[in-house]
Coordinates of C-alpha atoms in Angstrom, one line a residue:
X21 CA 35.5 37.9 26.7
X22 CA 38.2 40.0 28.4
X23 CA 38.0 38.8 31.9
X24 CA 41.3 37.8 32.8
X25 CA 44.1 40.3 34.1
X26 CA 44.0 44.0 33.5
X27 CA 41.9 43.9 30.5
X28 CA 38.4 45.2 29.5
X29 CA 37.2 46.4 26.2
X30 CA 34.3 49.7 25.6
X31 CA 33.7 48.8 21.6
X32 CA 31.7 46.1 20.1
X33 CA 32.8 43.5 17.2
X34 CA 36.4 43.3 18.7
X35 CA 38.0 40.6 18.6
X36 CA 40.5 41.7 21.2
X37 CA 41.2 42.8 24.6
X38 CA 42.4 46.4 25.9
X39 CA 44.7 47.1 28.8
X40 CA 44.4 49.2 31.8
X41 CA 47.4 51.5 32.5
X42 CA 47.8 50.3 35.6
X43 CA 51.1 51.5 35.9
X44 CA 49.1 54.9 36.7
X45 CA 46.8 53.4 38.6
X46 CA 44.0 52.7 36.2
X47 CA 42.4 49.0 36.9
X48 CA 39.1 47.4 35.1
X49 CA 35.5 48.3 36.1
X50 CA 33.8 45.3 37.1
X51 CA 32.0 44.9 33.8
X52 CA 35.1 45.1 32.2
X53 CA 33.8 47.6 29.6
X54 CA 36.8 50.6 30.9
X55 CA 39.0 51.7 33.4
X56 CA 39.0 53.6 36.7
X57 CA 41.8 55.3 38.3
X58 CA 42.6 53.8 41.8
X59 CA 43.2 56.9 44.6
X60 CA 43.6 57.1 48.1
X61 CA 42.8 59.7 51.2
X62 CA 45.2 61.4 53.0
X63 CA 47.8 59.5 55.0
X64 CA 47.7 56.3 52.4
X65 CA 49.7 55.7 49.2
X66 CA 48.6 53.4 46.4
X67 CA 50.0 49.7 46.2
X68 CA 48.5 48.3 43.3
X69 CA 44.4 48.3 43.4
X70 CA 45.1 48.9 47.7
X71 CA 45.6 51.8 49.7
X72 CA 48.7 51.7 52.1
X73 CA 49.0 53.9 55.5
X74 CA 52.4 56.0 55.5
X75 CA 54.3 54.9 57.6
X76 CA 57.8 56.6 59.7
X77 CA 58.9 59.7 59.0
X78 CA 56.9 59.9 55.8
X79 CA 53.5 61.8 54.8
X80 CA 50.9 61.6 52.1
X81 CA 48.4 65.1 52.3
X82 CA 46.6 65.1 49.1
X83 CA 42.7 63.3 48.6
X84 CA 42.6 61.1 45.3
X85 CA 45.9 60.5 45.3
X86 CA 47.0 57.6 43.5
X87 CA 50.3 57.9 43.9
X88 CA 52.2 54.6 44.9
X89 CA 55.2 56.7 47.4
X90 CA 54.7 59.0 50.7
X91 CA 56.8 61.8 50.7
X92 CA 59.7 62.3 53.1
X93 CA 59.2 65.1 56.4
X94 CA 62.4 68.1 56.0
X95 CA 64.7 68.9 58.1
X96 CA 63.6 69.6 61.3
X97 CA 60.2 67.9 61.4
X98 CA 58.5 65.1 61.9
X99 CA 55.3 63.2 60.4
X100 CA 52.1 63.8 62.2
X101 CA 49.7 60.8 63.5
X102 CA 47.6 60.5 60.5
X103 CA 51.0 61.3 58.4
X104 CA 48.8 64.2 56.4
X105 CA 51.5 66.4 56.9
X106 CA 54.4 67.2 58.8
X107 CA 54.4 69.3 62.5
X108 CA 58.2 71.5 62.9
X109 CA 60.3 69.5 65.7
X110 CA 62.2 73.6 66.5
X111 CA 61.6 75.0 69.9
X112 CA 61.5 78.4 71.3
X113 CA 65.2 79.8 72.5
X114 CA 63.6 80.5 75.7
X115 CA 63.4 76.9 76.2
X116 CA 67.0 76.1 76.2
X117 CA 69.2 75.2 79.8
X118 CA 71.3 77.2 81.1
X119 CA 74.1 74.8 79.4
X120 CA 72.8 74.5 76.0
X121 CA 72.6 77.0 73.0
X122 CA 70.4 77.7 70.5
X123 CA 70.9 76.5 67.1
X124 CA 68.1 77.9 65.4
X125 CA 65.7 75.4 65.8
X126 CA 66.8 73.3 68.9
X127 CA 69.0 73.5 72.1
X128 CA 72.1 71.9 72.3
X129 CA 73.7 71.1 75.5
X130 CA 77.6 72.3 75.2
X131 CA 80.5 70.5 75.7
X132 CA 82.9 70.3 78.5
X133 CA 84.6 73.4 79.1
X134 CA 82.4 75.4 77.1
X135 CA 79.3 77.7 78.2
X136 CA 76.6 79.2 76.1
X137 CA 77.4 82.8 75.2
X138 CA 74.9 85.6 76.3
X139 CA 72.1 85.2 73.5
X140 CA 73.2 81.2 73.6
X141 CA 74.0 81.2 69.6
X142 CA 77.1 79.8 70.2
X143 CA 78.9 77.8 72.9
X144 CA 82.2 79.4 73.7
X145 CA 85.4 78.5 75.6
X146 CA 85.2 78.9 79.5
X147 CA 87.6 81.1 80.2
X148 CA 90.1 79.2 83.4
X149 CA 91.3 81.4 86.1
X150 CA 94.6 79.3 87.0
X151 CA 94.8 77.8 90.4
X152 CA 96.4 80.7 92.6
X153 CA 100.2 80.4 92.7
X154 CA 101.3 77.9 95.7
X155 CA 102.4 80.7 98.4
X156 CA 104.9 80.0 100.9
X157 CA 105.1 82.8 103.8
X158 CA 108.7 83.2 105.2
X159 CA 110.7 81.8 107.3
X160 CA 110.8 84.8 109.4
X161 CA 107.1 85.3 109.5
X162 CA 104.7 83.3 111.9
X163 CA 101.1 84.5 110.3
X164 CA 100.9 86.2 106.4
X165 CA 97.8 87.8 105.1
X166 CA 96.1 85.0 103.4
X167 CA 97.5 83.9 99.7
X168 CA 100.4 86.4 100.5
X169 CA 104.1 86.9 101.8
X170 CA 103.0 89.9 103.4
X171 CA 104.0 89.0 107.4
X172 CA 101.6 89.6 110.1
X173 CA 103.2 88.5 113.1
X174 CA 106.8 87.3 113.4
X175 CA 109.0 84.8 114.3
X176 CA 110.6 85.4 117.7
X177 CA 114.1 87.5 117.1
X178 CA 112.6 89.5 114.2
X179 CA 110.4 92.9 114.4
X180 CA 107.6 93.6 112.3
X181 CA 108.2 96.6 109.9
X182 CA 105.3 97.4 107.5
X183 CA 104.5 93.9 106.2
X184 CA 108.3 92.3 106.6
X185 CA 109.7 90.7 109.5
X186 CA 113.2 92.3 109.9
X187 CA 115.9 90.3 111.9
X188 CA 116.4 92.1 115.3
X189 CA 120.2 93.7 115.7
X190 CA 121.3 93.7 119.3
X191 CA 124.6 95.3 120.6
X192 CA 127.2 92.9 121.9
X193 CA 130.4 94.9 121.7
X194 CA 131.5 98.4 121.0
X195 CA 132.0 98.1 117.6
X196 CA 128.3 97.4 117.1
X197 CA 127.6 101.0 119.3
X198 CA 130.2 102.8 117.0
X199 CA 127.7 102.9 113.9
X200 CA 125.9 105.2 116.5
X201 CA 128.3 107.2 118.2
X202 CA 127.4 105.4 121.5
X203 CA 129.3 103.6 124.4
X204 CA 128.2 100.2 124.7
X205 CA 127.3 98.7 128.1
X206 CA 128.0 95.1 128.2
X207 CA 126.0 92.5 130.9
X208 CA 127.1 91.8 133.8
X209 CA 126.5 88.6 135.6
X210 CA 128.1 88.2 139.4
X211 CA 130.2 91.0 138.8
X212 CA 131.4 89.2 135.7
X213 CA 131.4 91.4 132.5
X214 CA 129.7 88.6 129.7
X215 CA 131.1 88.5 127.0
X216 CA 129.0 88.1 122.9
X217 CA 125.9 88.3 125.3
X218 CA 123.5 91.4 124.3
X219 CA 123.8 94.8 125.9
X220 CA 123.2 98.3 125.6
X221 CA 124.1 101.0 123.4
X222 CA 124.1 104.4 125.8
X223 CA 124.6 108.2 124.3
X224 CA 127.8 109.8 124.3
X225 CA 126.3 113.3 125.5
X226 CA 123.5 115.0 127.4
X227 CA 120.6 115.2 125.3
X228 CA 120.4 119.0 123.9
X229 CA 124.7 119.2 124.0
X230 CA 126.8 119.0 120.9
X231 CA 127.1 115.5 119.7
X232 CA 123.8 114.2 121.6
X233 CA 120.3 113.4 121.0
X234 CA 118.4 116.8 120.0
X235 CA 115.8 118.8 122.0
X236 CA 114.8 121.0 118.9
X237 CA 111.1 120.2 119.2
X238 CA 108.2 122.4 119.4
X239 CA 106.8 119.9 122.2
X240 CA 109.6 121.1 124.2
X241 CA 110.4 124.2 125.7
X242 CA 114.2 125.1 126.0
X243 CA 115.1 128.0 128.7
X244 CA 118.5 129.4 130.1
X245 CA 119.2 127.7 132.9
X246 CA 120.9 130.9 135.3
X247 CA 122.6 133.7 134.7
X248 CA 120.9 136.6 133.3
X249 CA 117.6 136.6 131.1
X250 CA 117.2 133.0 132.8
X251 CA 113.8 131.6 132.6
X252 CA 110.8 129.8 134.3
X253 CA 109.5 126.4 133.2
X254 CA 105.9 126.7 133.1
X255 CA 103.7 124.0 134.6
X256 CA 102.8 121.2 132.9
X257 CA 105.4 121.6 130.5
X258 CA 108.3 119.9 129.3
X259 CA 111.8 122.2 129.3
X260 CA 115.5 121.6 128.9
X261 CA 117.8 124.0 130.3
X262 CA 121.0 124.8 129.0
X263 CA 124.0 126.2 129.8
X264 CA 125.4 129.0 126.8
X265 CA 127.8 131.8 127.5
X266 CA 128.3 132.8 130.9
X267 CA 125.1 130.6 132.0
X268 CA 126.0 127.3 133.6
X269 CA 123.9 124.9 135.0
X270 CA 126.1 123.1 137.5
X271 CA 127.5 125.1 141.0
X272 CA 129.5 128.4 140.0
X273 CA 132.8 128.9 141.4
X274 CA 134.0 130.5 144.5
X275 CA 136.0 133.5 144.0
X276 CA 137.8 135.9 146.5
X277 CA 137.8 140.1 147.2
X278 CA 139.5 139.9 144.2
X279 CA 137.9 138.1 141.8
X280 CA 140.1 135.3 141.8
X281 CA 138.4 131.7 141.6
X282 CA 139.6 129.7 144.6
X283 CA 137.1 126.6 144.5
X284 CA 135.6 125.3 141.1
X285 CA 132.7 123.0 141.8
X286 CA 132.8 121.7 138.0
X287 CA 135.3 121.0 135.3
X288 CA 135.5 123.2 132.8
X289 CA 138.6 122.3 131.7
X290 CA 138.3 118.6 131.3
X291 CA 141.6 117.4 129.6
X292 CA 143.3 118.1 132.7
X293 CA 141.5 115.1 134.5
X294 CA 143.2 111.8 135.2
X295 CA 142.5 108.8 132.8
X296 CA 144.5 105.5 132.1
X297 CA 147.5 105.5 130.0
X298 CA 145.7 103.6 127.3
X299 CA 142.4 106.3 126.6
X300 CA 142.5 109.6 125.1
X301 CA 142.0 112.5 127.4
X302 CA 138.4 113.4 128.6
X303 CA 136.5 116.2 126.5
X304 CA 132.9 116.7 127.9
X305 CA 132.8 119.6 130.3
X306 CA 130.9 119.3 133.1
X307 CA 129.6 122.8 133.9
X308 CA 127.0 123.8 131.0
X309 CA 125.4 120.3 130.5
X310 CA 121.8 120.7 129.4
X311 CA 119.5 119.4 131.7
X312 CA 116.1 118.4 130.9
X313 CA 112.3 117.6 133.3
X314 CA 111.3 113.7 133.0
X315 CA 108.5 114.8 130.2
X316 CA 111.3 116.5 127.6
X317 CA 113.5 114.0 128.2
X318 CA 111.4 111.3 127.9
X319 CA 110.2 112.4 124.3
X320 CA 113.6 113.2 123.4
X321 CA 114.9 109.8 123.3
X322 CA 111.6 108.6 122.1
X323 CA 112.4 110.2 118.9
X324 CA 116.3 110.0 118.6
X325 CA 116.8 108.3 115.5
X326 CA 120.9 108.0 114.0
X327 CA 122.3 105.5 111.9
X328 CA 120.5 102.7 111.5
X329 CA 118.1 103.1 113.8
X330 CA 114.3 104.7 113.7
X331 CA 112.6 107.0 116.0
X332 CA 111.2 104.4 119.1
X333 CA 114.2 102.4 119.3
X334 CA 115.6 104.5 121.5
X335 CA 114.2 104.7 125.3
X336 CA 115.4 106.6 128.7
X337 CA 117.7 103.5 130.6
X338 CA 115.8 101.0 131.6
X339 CA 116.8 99.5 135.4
X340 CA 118.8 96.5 134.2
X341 CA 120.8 98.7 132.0
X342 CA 121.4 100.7 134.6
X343 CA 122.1 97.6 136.6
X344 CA 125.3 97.0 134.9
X345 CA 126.5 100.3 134.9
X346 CA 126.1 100.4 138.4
X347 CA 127.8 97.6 138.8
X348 CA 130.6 98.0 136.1
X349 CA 131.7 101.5 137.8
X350 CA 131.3 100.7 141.5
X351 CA 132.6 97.3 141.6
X352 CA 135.2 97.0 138.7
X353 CA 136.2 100.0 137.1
X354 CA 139.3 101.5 138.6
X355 CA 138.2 103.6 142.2
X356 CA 140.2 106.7 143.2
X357 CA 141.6 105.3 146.4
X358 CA 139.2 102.6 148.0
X359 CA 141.3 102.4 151.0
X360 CA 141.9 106.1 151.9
X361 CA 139.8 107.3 155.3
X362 CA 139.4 110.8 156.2
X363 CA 137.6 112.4 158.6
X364 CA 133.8 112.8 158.9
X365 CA 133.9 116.5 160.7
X366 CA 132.1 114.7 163.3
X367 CA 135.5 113.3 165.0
X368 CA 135.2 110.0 163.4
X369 CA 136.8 108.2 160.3
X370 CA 135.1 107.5 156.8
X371 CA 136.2 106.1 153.8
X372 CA 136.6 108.7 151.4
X373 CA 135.0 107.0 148.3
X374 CA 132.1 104.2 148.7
X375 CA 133.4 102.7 144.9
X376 CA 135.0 98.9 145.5
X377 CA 137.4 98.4 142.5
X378 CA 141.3 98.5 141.7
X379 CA 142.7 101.8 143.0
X380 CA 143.1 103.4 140.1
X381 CA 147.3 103.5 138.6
X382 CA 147.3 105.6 135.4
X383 CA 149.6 103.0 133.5
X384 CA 147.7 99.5 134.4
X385 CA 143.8 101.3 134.8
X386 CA 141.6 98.9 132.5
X387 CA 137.8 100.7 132.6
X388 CA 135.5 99.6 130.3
X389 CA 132.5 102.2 130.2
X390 CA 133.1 105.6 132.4
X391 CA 135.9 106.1 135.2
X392 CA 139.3 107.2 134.1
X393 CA 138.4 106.1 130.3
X394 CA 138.5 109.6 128.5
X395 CA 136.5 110.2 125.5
X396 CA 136.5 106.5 124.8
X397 CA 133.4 106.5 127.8
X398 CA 130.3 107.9 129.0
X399 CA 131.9 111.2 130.6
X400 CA 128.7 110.8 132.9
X401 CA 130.1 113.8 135.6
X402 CA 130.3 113.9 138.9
X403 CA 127.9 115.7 141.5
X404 CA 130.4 115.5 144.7
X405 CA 131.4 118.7 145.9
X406 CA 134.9 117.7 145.9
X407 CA 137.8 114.6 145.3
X408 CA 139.2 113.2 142.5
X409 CA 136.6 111.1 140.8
X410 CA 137.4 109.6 137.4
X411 CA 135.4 111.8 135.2
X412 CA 134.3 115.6 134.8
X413 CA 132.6 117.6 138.2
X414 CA 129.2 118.7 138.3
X415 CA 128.0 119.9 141.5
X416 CA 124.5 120.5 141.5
X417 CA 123.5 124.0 141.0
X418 CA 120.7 125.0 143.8
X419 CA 119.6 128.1 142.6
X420 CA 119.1 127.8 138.7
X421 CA 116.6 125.7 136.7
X422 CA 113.9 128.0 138.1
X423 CA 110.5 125.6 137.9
X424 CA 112.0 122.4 138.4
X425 CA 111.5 120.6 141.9
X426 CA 114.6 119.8 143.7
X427 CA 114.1 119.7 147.7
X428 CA 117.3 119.9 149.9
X429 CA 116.9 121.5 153.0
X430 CA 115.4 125.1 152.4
X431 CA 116.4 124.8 148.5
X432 CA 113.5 123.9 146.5
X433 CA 114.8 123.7 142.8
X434 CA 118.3 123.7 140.8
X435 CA 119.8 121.7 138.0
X436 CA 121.3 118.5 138.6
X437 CA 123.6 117.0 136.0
X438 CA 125.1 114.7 138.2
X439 CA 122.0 112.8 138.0
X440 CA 120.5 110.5 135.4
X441 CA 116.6 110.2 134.6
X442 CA 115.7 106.8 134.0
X443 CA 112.0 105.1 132.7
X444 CA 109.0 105.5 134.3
X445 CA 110.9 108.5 136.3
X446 CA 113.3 106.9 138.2
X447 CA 116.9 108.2 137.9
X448 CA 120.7 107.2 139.1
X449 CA 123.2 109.8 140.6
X450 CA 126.8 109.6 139.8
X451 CA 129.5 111.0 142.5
X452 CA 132.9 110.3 143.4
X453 CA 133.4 107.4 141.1
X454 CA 130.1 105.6 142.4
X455 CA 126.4 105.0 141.3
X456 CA 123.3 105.1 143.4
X457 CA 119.4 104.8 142.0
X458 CA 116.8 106.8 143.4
X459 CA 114.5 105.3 146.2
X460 CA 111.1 106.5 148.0
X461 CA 111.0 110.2 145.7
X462 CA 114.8 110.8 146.9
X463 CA 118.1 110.7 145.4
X464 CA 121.2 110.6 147.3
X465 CA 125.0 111.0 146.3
X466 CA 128.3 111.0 148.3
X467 CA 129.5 115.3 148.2
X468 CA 133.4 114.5 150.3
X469 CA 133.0 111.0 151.2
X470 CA 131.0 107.9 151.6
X471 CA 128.7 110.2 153.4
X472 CA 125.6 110.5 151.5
X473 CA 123.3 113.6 151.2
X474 CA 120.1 113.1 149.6
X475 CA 117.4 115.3 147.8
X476 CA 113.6 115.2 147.0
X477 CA 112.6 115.0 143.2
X478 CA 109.9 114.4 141.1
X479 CA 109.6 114.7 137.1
X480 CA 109.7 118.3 136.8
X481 CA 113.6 118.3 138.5
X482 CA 116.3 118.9 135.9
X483 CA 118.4 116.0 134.9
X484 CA 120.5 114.8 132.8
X485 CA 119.3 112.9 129.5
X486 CA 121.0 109.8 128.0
X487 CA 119.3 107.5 125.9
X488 CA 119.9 103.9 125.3
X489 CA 119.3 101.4 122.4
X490 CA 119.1 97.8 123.5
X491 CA 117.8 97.0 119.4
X492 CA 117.3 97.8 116.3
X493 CA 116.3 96.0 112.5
X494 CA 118.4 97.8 108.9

């Protein structure tokens, strides 16, 4: 009887056993008489005559399958529940952070110092902006645009120009005046001259005169100052007069019958006045000076550039420069005769010059800006009618500079040369060796002696134009 193992047997008169192929799955019916194949569903495998779930990453999908393995899920995907099959693990690209890229089937977050490129494929190097260079603004500079050496503001003792602070230059001597052909008025403290301490650089000549600051500008309108074909200053307008050929602008000459000068009331001959031993002879006439209103000189100076220097470094003098010069030529330059009286015409006894300092002995006469220096000073000239003074004459000139306002008596214009404009229209007067500033709209000088006349002004009277530079940056 086959009843033992895997055996069964379909024929009669045998006297031995057949055997199931199990190895396929075949086992004995239960009468033993042949074989049936053992299968199993979806989802199991065969283990011998038993059916056995899948199980991980593994799926079986057929019916009847006898099969004793479940096959592996690919690359990508993963078994389902019931392991029949396999479900795709991918996802969409539009699923991805905005640190990840795509990698055909799933997002990958990228590395440190990489981003995902624009269709996140890839993951690519971030490209580093380096840290911004370490920047130091300069010394000279208080404030610098930000990340830059390009200056703001500056440091006291230096001057903005475009975006650089330049060190400010100041004039302490002559030498540093020289570079611009100017005289250099040094501080004075208690009639003490100081020394290395910053002063003033003042212009050699009238503006408008050879060797002076220019008056060329279409803002300004020049005009003969007397003389024939002389000409009107219009109102509201800034003018310069000048002097050219026979026209002069300081007091013409007194002549006799004959035609013969007997007074001069300037110097047109200036070599022939008195100077110290030790300066070259004077060479700045005093009768044709250009003379300007406040308004024409004002904007001359404002735009004298020479040298090193720029248009706005130059100004009209300023009261403390004007200070020192009063006090430099009235109190310690050499003074014609500072003991000599004369008469007043009124019976009674005047000095005959109001200046203070040495009397003035050609071969000791130390001067250090104006009287008795020559070329080698400010040849400012003199407004007094008469007397030896240090410097060129320049007696007013009552009836020329038609348009400008000049009130003495019943005259009501003239040029003045003998007098200085200053800022803000003030002005100074220089006459017989002696400085005097303007006060309450008048200006007064001393004509013969330490009498003083005075005259009414305003900023259309014609004066004389120096400029002054007190600093400048190269």
């Amino acid at each position: 009887k086959c009843d033992s193992g895997y055996k069964y047997q379909n024929e009669n008169m045998k006297t031995s056993c057949k055997e199931c192929d199990t190895a396929n799955g075949y086992f004995p019916n239960s009468d033993r008489k042949g074989c049936t194949q053992k299968t199993c569903s979806k989802g199991y495998r065969r283990e011998g005559n038993n059916c056995i779930a899948c199980s991980g990453n593994t799926y079986q999908s057929s019916d009847n399958y006898s099969g004793t393995t479940c096959s592996a899920c690919g690359t990508n995907s993963e078994a389902n529940s019931n392991h029949t099959g396999c479900n795709s693990t991918c996802v969409d690209k539009s699923s991805c952070g905005s640190n990840q890229k795509y990698n055909g089937c799933k997002c990958e977050t990228c590395g440190a110092g990489t981003e995902p490129n624009s269709d996140k494929t890839a993951c690519d190097t971030i490209a580093t902006t380096p840290d911004p260079p370490v920047v130091t603004c300069p010394d000279e500079c208080k404030t610098c645009s930000a990340g830059t050496t390009n200056c703001t503001e500056c440091n006291t003792g230096y001057r903005l120009v475009g975006s650089s602070c330049k060190e400010i230059k100041y004039p302490k001597n002559q030498s540093d005046c020289d570079q611009f052909g100017a005289i250099f008025i040094p501080k004075v403290v208690g009639n003490k001259i100081q020394e290395d301490t910053p002063g003033a650089c003042m212009t050699k000549r009238n503006a408008g005169d050879s060797g002076g600051p220019t008056v060329e500008y279409s803002y300004i309108t020049r005009i003969l100052a007397s003389g024939d074909n002389h000409g009107t200053c219009p109102s509201n307008t800034p003018c310069c007069w000048t002097g050219a050929g026979t026209t002069v602008t300081s007091k013409s000459s007194e002549k006799d019958a004959q035609g013969n000068v007997t007074k001069r009331y300037c110097s047109n001959k200036p070599s022939g006045i008195s100077v110290g031993s030790s300066y070259s002879a004077f060479d700045y006439e005093g009768c044709k000076r250009t003379v300007c209103n406040y308004d024409a000189a004002n904007y001359a100076c404002a735009h004298y550039k020479t040298g090193k220097s720029k248009e706005g470094d130059w100004t009209l003098p300023d009261s403390a420069t004007v200070d020192n010069i009063e006090t430099i030529i009235n109190q310690l330059e050499p003074c014609p005769d500072p003991d000599l009286e004369v008469d007043d015409g009124d019976g009674g006894i005047v000095y005959a010059y109001s200046c203070n300092g040495p009397k003035f002995k050609k071969s000791t006469a130390v001067s250090y800006i104006q009287s008795f220096k020559g070329s080698q000073g400010l040849q400012l000239c003199d407004g007094a009618s008469g007397g030896g003074t240090g410097g060129p004459r320049c007696y007013a000139r009552f009836d020329g500079c038609t348009g400008s306002s000049f009130y003495r008596g019943s005259v009501k214009s003239g040029c003045a040369p003998g007098v200085v404009w200053m800022q803000n229209g003030d002005c100074f007067s220089k006459s017989r060796s002696y400085i005097r500033k303007n006060s309450s709209g008048r200006i007064c000088d001393n004509e013969k002696s330490t009498t003083v006349d005075c005259a009414y002004y305003n900023k259309t009277s014609a004066f004389s134009t120096r400029c002054i530079l007190k600093s400048w940056v190269e």
